[in-house]
Amino acid sequence: RAPLFLIHPMGGSVTCYAQLAQALGDDQPVYAIEDPALRGEPSADGLTGRASRYAELIRRHQNGGPYHIGGWSYGGWVAHETARQLASSGEDVAVFALDTAAPPEPHIPSDLEVLANFVIDLASIAGAPLPDADLGALQDLDRASLEEMALDVLIDAGVAPPDMRADLRTRMRAFEGNYRAGLGYQPGRFDGPMVLITAEGNDATGDVSGWAALAPALDHRTVGGDHYTMLKAPHLTAFAATLRDALDRAGHRSPATARQPA
């Protein structure tokens, strides 16, 4: 079968795809692209630059289509742009956006907005209670104080032990880079096949009109769970079956030539 390349969500890690890769079956190759910022390496400028780098990585592994590229959450935005760039060079490519809302209007977020969403994202992934904070009272804090407060909240919530403070800071930097890249992105049209799989419990992805305008060949499907639980039991099995069916319909023939990972 043609491999599925999954691009990291906003936090940069690809561990969210581990169980999904297993659930798709032993005959479905799955590769995941992690944000190099988690290893202390520089990320490309902007979402378009990141997509260009990831398109190059994908081509180094598989030097001919069909390409199947997907991503959960923010990863769906990058997958869309990566697919656009490959398609513009004449490649056969399909994109699979997993519970991804259409990109919003570009804007420059405040430090408080970025760090508040970093805390919410990590706590939600970990299944920890969301902190009850008065964000308005934090508006006047400087950047360093906001960072320390965000780390304290995550550690107090049990998301990470105190001795992982340096690791959390690295993840914070990766999240911020992707957050700002995403909110500066102006998406273009993709005329190839695009599958959008959304969670029934996520109101933010209920309206697909934004994606329909960007991808006229949109195939929209829904699965159980919410944005975070759709990738976990008990929803994972049905979600994997839906994605596998979408891959089947997109054409799962093996590429004629492929290279080993660099």
mmCIF file of C-alpha atoms in Angstrom:
data_model
loop_
_atom_site.group_PDB
_atom_site.id
_atom_site.type_symbol
_atom_site.label_atom_id
_atom_site.label_comp_id
_atom_site.label_asym_id
_atom_site.label_seq_id
_atom_site.Cartn_x
_atom_site.Cartn_y
_atom_site.Cartn_z
ATOM 1 C CA ARG A 1 0.000 0.000 0.000
ATOM 2 C CA ALA A 2 1.103 3.571 -0.542
ATOM 3 C CA PRO A 3 2.433 4.966 2.739
ATOM 4 C CA LEU A 4 0.577 7.544 4.795
ATOM 5 C CA PHE A 5 2.727 10.476 5.926
ATOM 6 C CA LEU A 6 1.356 12.186 9.039
ATOM 7 C CA ILE A 7 2.564 15.641 10.059
ATOM 8 C CA HIS A 8 2.866 16.708 13.679
ATOM 9 C CA PRO A 9 0.179 18.803 15.395
ATOM 10 C CA MET A 10 0.926 22.177 16.987
ATOM 11 C CA GLY A 11 2.861 20.715 19.911
ATOM 12 C CA GLY A 12 5.384 19.190 17.512
ATOM 13 C CA SER A 13 5.332 15.612 18.834
ATOM 14 C CA VAL A 14 4.010 12.648 16.823
ATOM 15 C CA THR A 15 3.278 10.297 19.737
ATOM 16 C CA CYS A 16 -0.426 11.078 19.200
ATOM 17 C CA TYR A 17 -0.276 8.894 16.063
ATOM 18 C CA ALA A 18 1.301 5.796 17.645
ATOM 19 C CA GLN A 19 -1.921 3.935 18.435
ATOM 20 C CA LEU A 20 -3.526 5.059 15.172
ATOM 21 C CA ALA A 21 -0.632 3.630 13.154
ATOM 22 C CA GLN A 22 -1.138 0.251 14.830
ATOM 23 C CA ALA A 23 -4.919 0.356 14.353
ATOM 24 C CA LEU A 24 -4.605 0.990 10.602
ATOM 25 C CA GLY A 25 -3.221 -2.531 10.150
ATOM 26 C CA ASP A 26 0.125 -4.216 9.564
ATOM 27 C CA ASP A 27 -0.093 -3.734 5.791
ATOM 28 C CA GLN A 28 -0.492 0.065 5.946
ATOM 29 C CA PRO A 29 2.871 1.865 6.155
ATOM 30 C CA VAL A 30 2.712 4.988 8.319
ATOM 31 C CA TYR A 31 5.457 7.582 8.732
ATOM 32 C CA ALA A 32 5.258 10.620 10.970
ATOM 33 C CA ILE A 33 7.156 13.890 10.703
ATOM 34 C CA GLU A 34 8.105 15.483 14.026
ATOM 35 C CA ASP A 35 8.928 19.153 14.522
ATOM 36 C CA PRO A 36 12.733 19.512 14.513
ATOM 37 C CA ALA A 37 12.336 22.212 17.182
ATOM 38 C CA LEU A 38 11.789 19.428 19.741
ATOM 39 C CA ARG A 39 15.383 18.348 19.087
ATOM 40 C CA GLY A 40 16.718 21.874 19.358
ATOM 41 C CA GLU A 41 16.956 22.353 15.588
ATOM 42 C CA PRO A 42 15.534 25.408 13.807
ATOM 43 C CA SER A 43 12.145 25.174 12.123
ATOM 44 C CA ALA A 44 11.604 26.653 8.667
ATOM 45 C CA ASP A 45 10.052 30.106 8.482
ATOM 46 C CA GLY A 46 6.265 30.165 8.498
ATOM 47 C CA LEU A 47 3.845 27.370 7.723
ATOM 48 C CA THR A 48 4.642 27.511 4.000
ATOM 49 C CA GLY A 49 8.341 27.060 4.738
ATOM 50 C CA ARG A 50 7.632 24.156 7.058
ATOM 51 C CA ALA A 51 5.500 22.504 4.369
ATOM 52 C CA SER A 52 8.304 22.909 1.827
ATOM 53 C CA ARG A 53 10.752 21.184 4.157
ATOM 54 C CA TYR A 54 8.310 18.348 4.827
ATOM 55 C CA ALA A 55 7.560 17.914 1.118
ATOM 56 C CA GLU A 56 11.296 17.490 0.567
ATOM 57 C CA LEU A 57 11.513 14.907 3.357
ATOM 58 C CA ILE A 58 8.596 12.963 1.891
ATOM 59 C CA ARG A 59 10.124 13.004 -1.580
ATOM 60 C CA ARG A 60 13.456 11.796 -0.203
ATOM 61 C CA HIS A 61 11.663 8.727 1.110
ATOM 62 C CA GLN A 62 9.176 8.220 -1.746
ATOM 63 C CA ASN A 63 10.222 9.659 -5.103
ATOM 64 C CA GLY A 64 6.919 9.210 -6.897
ATOM 65 C CA GLY A 65 3.191 9.277 -6.210
ATOM 66 C CA PRO A 66 0.605 8.566 -5.172
ATOM 67 C CA TYR A 67 1.339 10.588 -2.041
ATOM 68 C CA HIS A 68 -1.001 10.318 0.955
ATOM 69 C CA ILE A 69 -0.380 13.142 3.408
ATOM 70 C CA GLY A 70 -2.354 13.871 6.557
ATOM 71 C CA GLY A 71 -2.318 15.502 9.926
ATOM 72 C CA TRP A 72 -4.387 15.949 13.037
ATOM 73 C CA SER A 73 -5.362 19.430 14.228
ATOM 74 C CA TYR A 74 -2.723 21.972 13.063
ATOM 75 C CA GLY A 75 -1.059 19.089 11.241
ATOM 76 C CA GLY A 76 -3.965 19.164 8.799
ATOM 77 C CA TRP A 77 -3.080 22.733 7.803
ATOM 78 C CA VAL A 78 0.520 21.751 7.113
ATOM 79 C CA ALA A 79 -0.614 18.606 5.272
ATOM 80 C CA HIS A 80 -2.876 20.739 3.070
ATOM 81 C CA GLU A 81 -0.035 23.104 2.178
ATOM 82 C CA THR A 82 2.436 20.239 1.682
ATOM 83 C CA ALA A 83 -0.032 18.538 -0.666
ATOM 84 C CA ARG A 84 -0.579 21.817 -2.540
ATOM 85 C CA GLN A 85 3.138 22.194 -3.143
ATOM 86 C CA LEU A 86 3.549 18.622 -4.338
ATOM 87 C CA ALA A 87 0.486 18.873 -6.584
ATOM 88 C CA SER A 88 1.787 22.111 -8.117
ATOM 89 C CA SER A 89 4.763 20.144 -9.441
ATOM 90 C CA GLY A 90 2.437 17.612 -11.077
ATOM 91 C CA GLU A 91 2.420 14.933 -8.376
ATOM 92 C CA ASP A 92 -0.525 12.628 -7.615
ATOM 93 C CA VAL A 93 -1.415 13.525 -4.025
ATOM 94 C CA ALA A 94 -4.332 13.267 -1.597
ATOM 95 C CA VAL A 95 -4.652 14.993 1.781
ATOM 96 C CA PHE A 96 -6.291 13.650 4.955
ATOM 97 C CA ALA A 97 -7.173 16.321 7.543
ATOM 98 C CA LEU A 98 -8.029 14.799 10.909
ATOM 99 C CA ASP A 99 -10.384 17.026 12.929
ATOM 100 C CA THR A 100 -8.853 20.179 11.532
ATOM 101 C CA ALA A 101 -10.763 23.442 11.329
ATOM 102 C CA ALA A 102 -10.116 25.569 8.255
ATOM 103 C CA PRO A 103 -7.306 28.098 8.851
ATOM 104 C CA PRO A 104 -8.615 31.354 10.381
ATOM 105 C CA GLU A 105 -7.918 34.853 9.170
ATOM 106 C CA PRO A 106 -4.244 35.673 9.786
ATOM 107 C CA HIS A 107 -3.489 37.637 12.930
ATOM 108 C CA ILE A 108 -0.629 38.183 15.371
ATOM 109 C CA PRO A 109 -1.436 36.522 18.714
ATOM 110 C CA SER A 110 -0.386 37.929 22.072
ATOM 111 C CA ASP A 111 2.025 36.044 24.343
ATOM 112 C CA LEU A 112 -0.881 35.381 26.714
ATOM 113 C CA GLU A 113 -2.996 33.832 23.937
ATOM 114 C CA VAL A 114 -0.147 31.549 22.866
ATOM 115 C CA LEU A 115 0.778 30.374 26.361
ATOM 116 C CA ALA A 116 -2.842 29.905 27.466
ATOM 117 C CA ASN A 117 -3.448 27.654 24.463
ATOM 118 C CA PHE A 118 -0.213 25.763 25.160
ATOM 119 C CA VAL A 119 -1.466 24.952 28.661
ATOM 120 C CA ILE A 120 -4.930 23.961 27.412
ATOM 121 C CA ASP A 121 -3.479 21.743 24.674
ATOM 122 C CA LEU A 122 -1.066 19.813 26.911
ATOM 123 C CA ALA A 123 -3.623 19.423 29.694
ATOM 124 C CA SER A 124 -6.248 18.169 27.239
ATOM 125 C CA ILE A 125 -3.856 15.648 25.672
ATOM 126 C CA ALA A 126 -2.995 14.368 29.149
ATOM 127 C CA GLY A 127 -6.650 14.257 30.189
ATOM 128 C CA ALA A 128 -5.926 16.623 33.087
ATOM 129 C CA PRO A 129 -8.511 19.126 34.369
ATOM 130 C CA LEU A 130 -8.230 22.491 32.667
ATOM 131 C CA PRO A 131 -6.941 25.198 35.019
ATOM 132 C CA ASP A 132 -9.433 27.789 36.202
ATOM 133 C CA ALA A 133 -7.630 31.066 35.598
ATOM 134 C CA ASP A 134 -8.673 34.676 35.165
ATOM 135 C CA LEU A 135 -6.818 35.502 31.960
ATOM 136 C CA GLY A 136 -7.778 39.153 32.210
ATOM 137 C CA ALA A 137 -5.794 39.428 35.423
ATOM 138 C CA LEU A 138 -2.684 38.192 33.601
ATOM 139 C CA GLN A 139 -2.681 40.788 30.835
ATOM 140 C CA ASP A 140 -0.053 42.990 32.489
ATOM 141 C CA LEU A 141 2.468 40.246 33.271
ATOM 142 C CA ASP A 142 5.695 40.240 31.286
ATOM 143 C CA ARG A 143 6.671 37.334 29.023
ATOM 144 C CA ALA A 144 9.031 35.683 31.514
ATOM 145 C CA SER A 145 6.393 35.716 34.265
ATOM 146 C CA LEU A 146 3.767 34.256 31.906
ATOM 147 C CA GLU A 147 6.111 31.433 30.932
ATOM 148 C CA GLU A 148 6.869 30.534 34.535
ATOM 149 C CA MET A 149 3.171 30.618 35.410
ATOM 150 C CA ALA A 150 2.313 28.337 32.470
ATOM 151 C CA LEU A 151 4.947 25.817 33.569
ATOM 152 C CA ASP A 152 3.731 25.970 37.183
ATOM 153 C CA VAL A 153 0.145 25.317 36.110
ATOM 154 C CA LEU A 154 1.127 22.257 34.053
ATOM 155 C CA ILE A 155 3.277 20.788 36.806
ATOM 156 C CA ASP A 156 0.625 21.441 39.472
ATOM 157 C CA ALA A 157 -1.959 19.729 37.231
ATOM 158 C CA GLY A 158 0.198 16.619 37.079
ATOM 159 C CA VAL A 159 0.848 16.905 33.339
ATOM 160 C CA ALA A 160 4.592 16.627 33.985
ATOM 161 C CA PRO A 161 6.824 16.184 37.045
ATOM 162 C CA PRO A 162 8.840 19.162 38.343
ATOM 163 C CA ASP A 163 12.124 17.836 36.943
ATOM 164 C CA MET A 164 10.758 18.071 33.376
ATOM 165 C CA ARG A 165 10.622 21.851 33.443
ATOM 166 C CA ALA A 166 13.341 22.159 30.775
ATOM 167 C CA ASP A 167 11.505 19.697 28.510
ATOM 168 C CA LEU A 168 8.253 21.620 28.942
ATOM 169 C CA ARG A 169 10.051 24.815 27.984
ATOM 170 C CA THR A 170 11.331 23.174 24.770
ATOM 171 C CA ARG A 171 7.802 22.029 23.972
ATOM 172 C CA MET A 172 6.514 25.516 24.702
ATOM 173 C CA ARG A 173 8.933 26.972 22.137
ATOM 174 C CA ALA A 174 7.883 24.427 19.503
ATOM 175 C CA PHE A 175 4.185 25.040 20.183
ATOM 176 C CA GLU A 176 4.642 28.798 19.949
ATOM 177 C CA GLY A 177 6.514 28.555 16.665
ATOM 178 C CA ASN A 178 3.765 26.467 15.109
ATOM 179 C CA TYR A 179 0.989 28.573 16.644
ATOM 180 C CA ARG A 180 2.382 31.777 15.177
ATOM 181 C CA ALA A 181 3.140 30.088 11.849
ATOM 182 C CA GLY A 182 -0.425 28.802 11.650
ATOM 183 C CA LEU A 183 -1.995 32.164 12.413
ATOM 184 C CA GLY A 184 0.159 33.823 9.770
ATOM 185 C CA TYR A 185 -0.827 31.322 7.074
ATOM 186 C CA GLN A 186 -2.918 32.304 4.066
ATOM 187 C CA PRO A 187 -4.124 29.012 2.545
ATOM 188 C CA GLY A 188 -4.539 28.459 -1.158
ATOM 189 C CA ARG A 189 -6.773 26.186 -3.176
ATOM 190 C CA PHE A 190 -6.100 22.457 -3.486
ATOM 191 C CA ASP A 191 -7.923 20.723 -6.326
ATOM 192 C CA GLY A 192 -6.917 17.165 -5.484
ATOM 193 C CA PRO A 193 -8.845 14.750 -3.257
ATOM 194 C CA MET A 194 -9.128 15.863 0.353
ATOM 195 C CA VAL A 195 -10.707 13.834 3.138
ATOM 196 C CA LEU A 196 -11.777 15.667 6.286
ATOM 197 C CA ILE A 197 -12.606 13.473 9.281
ATOM 198 C CA THR A 198 -14.121 15.445 12.157
ATOM 199 C CA ALA A 199 -15.161 14.494 15.675
ATOM 200 C CA GLU A 200 -18.840 14.700 16.556
ATOM 201 C CA GLY A 201 -17.986 16.318 19.880
ATOM 202 C CA ASN A 202 -15.951 19.197 18.455
ATOM 203 C CA ASP A 203 -18.063 22.225 17.584
ATOM 204 C CA ALA A 204 -15.037 24.005 16.103
ATOM 205 C CA THR A 205 -14.920 21.592 13.151
ATOM 206 C CA GLY A 206 -18.666 21.280 12.604
ATOM 207 C CA ASP A 207 -18.803 23.907 9.861
ATOM 208 C CA VAL A 208 -16.792 22.653 6.882
ATOM 209 C CA SER A 209 -17.663 25.482 4.491
ATOM 210 C CA GLY A 210 -14.205 27.007 4.911
ATOM 211 C CA TRP A 211 -12.544 23.806 3.752
ATOM 212 C CA ALA A 212 -15.073 23.297 0.956
ATOM 213 C CA ALA A 213 -14.018 26.656 -0.497
ATOM 214 C CA LEU A 214 -10.334 25.665 -0.376
ATOM 215 C CA ALA A 215 -10.750 22.055 -1.504
ATOM 216 C CA PRO A 216 -13.713 21.564 -3.889
ATOM 217 C CA ALA A 217 -13.175 17.772 -3.959
ATOM 218 C CA LEU A 218 -13.770 17.568 -0.198
ATOM 219 C CA ASP A 219 -14.993 14.283 1.286
ATOM 220 C CA HIS A 220 -16.290 14.970 4.822
ATOM 221 C CA ARG A 221 -16.790 12.197 7.366
ATOM 222 C CA THR A 222 -17.572 12.218 11.080
ATOM 223 C CA VAL A 223 -16.545 9.900 13.903
ATOM 224 C CA GLY A 224 -17.262 9.652 17.615
ATOM 225 C CA GLY A 225 -15.426 11.428 20.403
ATOM 226 C CA ASP A 226 -14.042 14.931 20.619
ATOM 227 C CA HIS A 227 -10.866 16.568 19.364
ATOM 228 C CA TYR A 228 -8.654 14.717 21.837
ATOM 229 C CA THR A 229 -10.525 11.469 22.510
ATOM 230 C CA MET A 230 -11.051 10.509 18.847
ATOM 231 C CA LEU A 231 -7.472 9.182 18.758
ATOM 232 C CA LYS A 232 -7.987 7.044 21.864
ATOM 233 C CA ALA A 233 -10.105 4.074 22.911
ATOM 234 C CA PRO A 234 -13.019 3.507 22.629
ATOM 235 C CA HIS A 235 -13.206 5.746 19.525
ATOM 236 C CA LEU A 236 -9.895 4.780 17.944
ATOM 237 C CA THR A 237 -11.069 1.573 16.240
ATOM 238 C CA ALA A 238 -13.923 3.265 14.378
ATOM 239 C CA PHE A 239 -11.732 6.253 13.563
ATOM 240 C CA ALA A 240 -8.991 4.018 12.097
ATOM 241 C CA ALA A 241 -11.585 2.109 10.046
ATOM 242 C CA THR A 242 -12.912 5.391 8.632
ATOM 243 C CA LEU A 243 -9.426 6.575 7.729
ATOM 244 C CA ARG A 244 -8.499 3.237 6.171
ATOM 245 C CA ASP A 245 -11.649 3.295 4.050
ATOM 246 C CA ALA A 246 -10.754 6.806 2.908
ATOM 247 C CA LEU A 247 -7.262 5.620 1.994
ATOM 248 C CA ASP A 248 -8.780 2.725 0.044
ATOM 249 C CA ARG A 249 -11.010 5.056 -1.920
ATOM 250 C CA ALA A 250 -8.115 7.414 -2.631
ATOM 251 C CA GLY A 251 -6.210 4.525 -4.208
ATOM 252 C CA HIS A 252 -3.769 2.498 -2.163
ATOM 253 C CA ARG A 253 -1.554 1.210 -4.958
ATOM 254 C CA SER A 254 2.110 1.066 -4.013
ATOM 255 C CA PRO A 255 4.405 3.698 -5.520
ATOM 256 C CA ALA A 256 6.540 2.405 -8.370
ATOM 257 C CA THR A 257 9.801 3.501 -6.766
ATOM 258 C CA ALA A 258 10.730 4.441 -3.243
ATOM 259 C CA ARG A 259 13.867 5.272 -1.336
ATOM 260 C CA GLN A 260 14.919 4.346 2.157
ATOM 261 C CA PRO A 261 14.519 7.060 4.818
ATOM 262 C CA ALA A 262 17.442 9.471 4.930
#
